[in-house]
Amino acid sequence: MADSSKSEPESEHYTPLPPDQNCVVLPLYFPGRRRPLRAICTVGFALFFAAVYVFWPSDPDVKIVRMRLKSVHVHRVPHVAVDVSVFLTVRVRNADVYSMDYSQLEVAVGYRGKRLGHVRSDRGHVRARGSSYVDAELDLDGVEIFSDVVFLLEDLAKGTVPFDTVTEVKGQLGLFFLHFPLQV
């Protein structure tokens, strides 16, 4: 009795193939089940990358729109140099989809690899995809006249003077009720 019970389960689940026939074993195929999953994954990745592109912070655009001379002071010792102070109106443009509140805006100004001075401004607010105008003061300290005059005249003859600027902004980015720290 024990022998017959052992042979019955084997015969129910396994039937040997005849030796003269060829067989091909294929995996199970469920039509239409993988395509919706692929489409959902593709759409999900596309939406994720679109959201990253839209919400990735970009640098604010800073442009000088107005200048007014405040003071000029000439030094003769140890070499001829000039200190110049200028009032500026600076436009800060925010291209992002969230607002920007900055606690400090500082722009270092250089000419041909030499640092000339810096612009500082205190607090401000720029709305999402908007612009704000900021009053600031530019201090050019110890600009050497004789070493830079040849290059300056050459650039003026070309019609443009290439100033180098490095902008540093500290503040917060805001989207609805969320605020994220910003240091650019």
mmCIF file of C-alpha atoms in Angstrom:
data_model
loop_
_atom_site.group_PDB
_atom_site.id
_atom_site.type_symbol
_atom_site.label_atom_id
_atom_site.label_comp_id
_atom_site.label_asym_id
_atom_site.label_seq_id
_atom_site.Cartn_x
_atom_site.Cartn_y
_atom_site.Cartn_z
ATOM 1 C CA MET A 1 0.000 0.000 0.000
ATOM 2 C CA ALA A 2 2.850 2.315 0.711
ATOM 3 C CA ASP A 3 4.376 1.575 -2.656
ATOM 4 C CA SER A 4 1.203 2.388 -4.598
ATOM 5 C CA SER A 5 0.741 5.770 -2.830
ATOM 6 C CA LYS A 6 4.275 6.817 -3.748
ATOM 7 C CA SER A 7 3.794 6.023 -7.393
ATOM 8 C CA GLU A 8 0.436 7.797 -7.719
ATOM 9 C CA PRO A 9 1.618 11.371 -6.969
ATOM 10 C CA GLU A 10 4.529 10.971 -9.356
ATOM 11 C CA SER A 11 2.267 9.773 -12.118
ATOM 12 C CA GLU A 12 -0.214 12.626 -11.606
ATOM 13 C CA HIS A 13 2.384 15.430 -11.870
ATOM 14 C CA TYR A 14 4.925 13.998 -14.219
ATOM 15 C CA THR A 15 4.504 12.078 -17.377
ATOM 16 C CA PRO A 16 7.684 11.028 -19.156
ATOM 17 C CA LEU A 17 8.002 12.079 -22.788
ATOM 18 C CA PRO A 18 8.200 9.480 -25.457
ATOM 19 C CA PRO A 19 11.781 9.127 -26.731
ATOM 20 C CA ASP A 20 10.982 9.818 -30.404
ATOM 21 C CA GLN A 21 9.333 13.300 -29.964
ATOM 22 C CA ASN A 22 11.009 16.761 -29.682
ATOM 23 C CA CYS A 23 9.597 19.324 -27.259
ATOM 24 C CA VAL A 24 10.174 23.046 -26.736
ATOM 25 C CA VAL A 25 9.537 24.472 -23.270
ATOM 26 C CA LEU A 26 8.319 28.087 -23.268
ATOM 27 C CA PRO A 27 7.804 30.415 -20.282
ATOM 28 C CA LEU A 28 4.326 31.471 -19.316
ATOM 29 C CA TYR A 29 3.133 34.504 -21.269
ATOM 30 C CA PHE A 30 0.481 36.890 -20.002
ATOM 31 C CA PRO A 31 -0.452 39.243 -22.838
ATOM 32 C CA GLY A 32 -0.897 42.937 -21.975
ATOM 33 C CA ARG A 33 0.299 42.823 -18.382
ATOM 34 C CA ARG A 34 3.766 44.405 -18.817
ATOM 35 C CA ARG A 35 2.843 47.224 -21.177
ATOM 36 C CA PRO A 36 0.775 49.248 -18.677
ATOM 37 C CA LEU A 37 3.560 48.886 -16.115
ATOM 38 C CA ARG A 38 6.146 50.183 -18.594
ATOM 39 C CA ALA A 39 3.895 53.070 -19.618
ATOM 40 C CA ILE A 40 3.290 54.018 -15.981
ATOM 41 C CA CYS A 41 7.042 53.916 -15.219
ATOM 42 C CA THR A 42 7.859 55.989 -18.315
ATOM 43 C CA VAL A 43 5.248 58.627 -17.478
ATOM 44 C CA GLY A 44 6.391 58.640 -13.834
ATOM 45 C CA PHE A 45 10.032 59.238 -14.795
ATOM 46 C CA ALA A 46 9.032 61.963 -17.267
ATOM 47 C CA LEU A 47 6.969 63.766 -14.607
ATOM 48 C CA PHE A 48 9.783 63.434 -12.068
ATOM 49 C CA PHE A 49 12.382 64.949 -14.404
ATOM 50 C CA ALA A 50 9.979 67.723 -15.452
ATOM 51 C CA ALA A 51 9.391 68.607 -11.787
ATOM 52 C CA VAL A 52 13.129 68.640 -11.089
ATOM 53 C CA TYR A 53 13.682 70.922 -14.107
ATOM 54 C CA VAL A 54 10.952 73.365 -13.048
ATOM 55 C CA PHE A 55 11.778 73.457 -9.339
ATOM 56 C CA TRP A 56 15.600 73.373 -9.565
ATOM 57 C CA PRO A 57 16.816 76.774 -8.294
ATOM 58 C CA SER A 58 18.624 79.008 -10.751
ATOM 59 C CA ASP A 59 20.932 81.897 -9.980
ATOM 60 C CA PRO A 60 19.243 85.286 -9.729
ATOM 61 C CA ASP A 61 20.058 87.731 -12.537
ATOM 62 C CA VAL A 62 21.648 90.909 -11.163
ATOM 63 C CA LYS A 63 21.987 93.977 -13.410
ATOM 64 C CA ILE A 64 22.973 97.581 -12.723
ATOM 65 C CA VAL A 65 20.290 99.912 -14.107
ATOM 66 C CA ARG A 66 21.325 103.312 -12.657
ATOM 67 C CA MET A 67 24.554 104.867 -11.310
ATOM 68 C CA ARG A 68 25.151 108.161 -9.479
ATOM 69 C CA LEU A 69 28.591 109.371 -8.284
ATOM 70 C CA LYS A 70 28.826 109.963 -4.532
ATOM 71 C CA SER A 71 32.481 110.802 -3.940
ATOM 72 C CA VAL A 72 35.984 110.603 -5.438
ATOM 73 C CA HIS A 73 39.202 110.683 -3.420
ATOM 74 C CA VAL A 74 42.684 110.647 -5.033
ATOM 75 C CA HIS A 75 45.728 109.199 -3.206
ATOM 76 C CA ARG A 76 49.257 110.152 -4.283
ATOM 77 C CA VAL A 77 51.277 108.159 -1.755
ATOM 78 C CA PRO A 78 52.660 105.410 -2.150
ATOM 79 C CA HIS A 79 51.291 105.336 -5.730
ATOM 80 C CA VAL A 80 48.562 107.213 -7.553
ATOM 81 C CA ALA A 81 45.189 105.585 -6.810
ATOM 82 C CA VAL A 82 41.541 106.620 -6.658
ATOM 83 C CA ASP A 83 38.755 105.731 -4.214
ATOM 84 C CA VAL A 84 35.330 106.088 -5.832
ATOM 85 C CA SER A 85 31.931 105.706 -4.188
ATOM 86 C CA VAL A 86 28.852 105.341 -6.376
ATOM 87 C CA PHE A 87 25.133 104.972 -5.597
ATOM 88 C CA LEU A 88 23.572 102.206 -7.684
ATOM 89 C CA THR A 89 20.157 100.870 -8.452
ATOM 90 C CA VAL A 90 20.411 97.150 -9.058
ATOM 91 C CA ARG A 91 17.705 95.005 -10.638
ATOM 92 C CA VAL A 92 17.437 91.488 -9.189
ATOM 93 C CA ARG A 93 15.411 89.178 -11.441
ATOM 94 C CA ASN A 94 14.108 85.823 -10.190
ATOM 95 C CA ALA A 95 13.365 83.294 -12.972
ATOM 96 C CA ASP A 96 12.189 80.568 -10.587
ATOM 97 C CA VAL A 97 8.665 79.484 -9.667
ATOM 98 C CA TYR A 98 9.113 80.492 -6.029
ATOM 99 C CA SER A 99 9.737 83.778 -4.274
ATOM 100 C CA MET A 100 13.104 84.864 -2.929
ATOM 101 C CA ASP A 101 13.686 86.781 0.315
ATOM 102 C CA TYR A 102 17.305 87.781 0.674
ATOM 103 C CA SER A 103 18.957 89.063 3.805
ATOM 104 C CA GLN A 104 22.148 90.163 2.061
ATOM 105 C CA LEU A 105 23.186 90.806 -1.538
ATOM 106 C CA GLU A 106 26.878 91.332 -2.221
ATOM 107 C CA VAL A 107 28.546 91.773 -5.610
ATOM 108 C CA ALA A 108 32.353 91.858 -5.975
ATOM 109 C CA VAL A 109 33.466 93.941 -8.974
ATOM 110 C CA GLY A 110 36.748 93.329 -10.781
ATOM 111 C CA TYR A 111 38.535 94.528 -13.895
ATOM 112 C CA ARG A 112 41.103 92.388 -15.736
ATOM 113 C CA GLY A 113 41.656 90.052 -12.800
ATOM 114 C CA LYS A 114 41.987 92.799 -10.148
ATOM 115 C CA ARG A 115 39.335 93.291 -7.518
ATOM 116 C CA LEU A 116 38.135 96.880 -7.631
ATOM 117 C CA GLY A 117 35.478 96.909 -4.947
ATOM 118 C CA HIS A 118 32.137 95.544 -3.893
ATOM 119 C CA VAL A 119 28.437 96.350 -3.717
ATOM 120 C CA ARG A 120 26.394 95.557 -0.620
ATOM 121 C CA SER A 121 22.702 95.733 -0.074
ATOM 122 C CA ASP A 122 20.487 94.694 2.797
ATOM 123 C CA ARG A 123 17.145 92.904 2.828
ATOM 124 C CA GLY A 124 14.804 92.556 -0.107
ATOM 125 C CA HIS A 125 12.025 90.469 -1.605
ATOM 126 C CA VAL A 126 11.641 89.230 -5.181
ATOM 127 C CA ARG A 127 8.387 87.513 -6.091
ATOM 128 C CA ALA A 128 8.227 84.363 -8.212
ATOM 129 C CA ARG A 129 9.208 85.061 -11.831
ATOM 130 C CA GLY A 130 9.532 88.753 -10.989
ATOM 131 C CA SER A 131 12.040 91.549 -10.504
ATOM 132 C CA SER A 132 12.930 93.880 -7.683
ATOM 133 C CA TYR A 133 14.996 97.056 -7.631
ATOM 134 C CA VAL A 134 17.543 97.489 -4.857
ATOM 135 C CA ASP A 135 19.483 100.611 -3.893
ATOM 136 C CA ALA A 136 23.122 99.868 -3.109
ATOM 137 C CA GLU A 137 26.462 101.596 -2.769
ATOM 138 C CA LEU A 138 29.544 100.637 -4.793
ATOM 139 C CA ASP A 139 32.936 101.306 -3.226
ATOM 140 C CA LEU A 140 35.936 101.115 -5.568
ATOM 141 C CA ASP A 141 38.967 101.191 -3.303
ATOM 142 C CA GLY A 142 42.493 102.006 -4.458
ATOM 143 C CA VAL A 143 42.022 101.792 -8.215
ATOM 144 C CA GLU A 144 45.475 102.333 -9.695
ATOM 145 C CA ILE A 145 45.259 104.854 -12.481
ATOM 146 C CA PHE A 146 48.487 104.328 -14.412
ATOM 147 C CA SER A 147 48.499 100.516 -14.526
ATOM 148 C CA ASP A 148 44.885 100.280 -15.702
ATOM 149 C CA VAL A 149 44.580 103.374 -17.890
ATOM 150 C CA VAL A 150 46.020 101.746 -21.039
ATOM 151 C CA PHE A 151 43.653 98.776 -20.811
ATOM 152 C CA LEU A 152 40.742 101.041 -19.923
ATOM 153 C CA LEU A 153 41.352 103.285 -22.962
ATOM 154 C CA GLU A 154 41.641 100.207 -25.184
ATOM 155 C CA ASP A 155 38.321 98.836 -23.898
ATOM 156 C CA LEU A 156 36.630 102.230 -24.250
ATOM 157 C CA ALA A 157 37.803 102.390 -27.872
ATOM 158 C CA LYS A 158 36.142 99.009 -28.471
ATOM 159 C CA GLY A 159 32.916 100.348 -26.951
ATOM 160 C CA THR A 160 32.644 98.027 -23.955
ATOM 161 C CA VAL A 161 34.402 97.751 -20.597
ATOM 162 C CA PRO A 162 34.392 94.122 -19.353
ATOM 163 C CA PHE A 163 33.878 94.152 -15.596
ATOM 164 C CA ASP A 164 34.019 90.839 -13.746
ATOM 165 C CA THR A 165 31.380 90.288 -11.083
ATOM 166 C CA VAL A 166 30.839 87.638 -8.446
ATOM 167 C CA THR A 167 27.439 87.755 -6.773
ATOM 168 C CA GLU A 168 26.618 86.294 -3.360
ATOM 169 C CA VAL A 169 23.028 86.096 -2.185
ATOM 170 C CA LYS A 170 21.910 84.870 1.250
ATOM 171 C CA GLY A 171 18.256 84.382 2.092
ATOM 172 C CA GLN A 172 15.300 82.031 1.652
ATOM 173 C CA LEU A 173 13.286 80.551 -1.195
ATOM 174 C CA GLY A 174 9.559 80.328 -0.616
ATOM 175 C CA LEU A 175 6.961 78.108 -2.265
ATOM 176 C CA PHE A 176 3.476 78.471 -0.789
ATOM 177 C CA PHE A 177 4.101 78.114 2.967
ATOM 178 C CA LEU A 178 7.457 76.288 2.662
ATOM 179 C CA HIS A 179 10.760 78.170 3.013
ATOM 180 C CA PHE A 180 14.185 76.798 2.087
ATOM 181 C CA PRO A 181 17.544 78.424 2.897
ATOM 182 C CA LEU A 182 19.410 80.010 -0.010
ATOM 183 C CA GLN A 183 23.100 80.773 -0.356
ATOM 184 C CA VAL A 184 24.261 81.376 -3.922
#
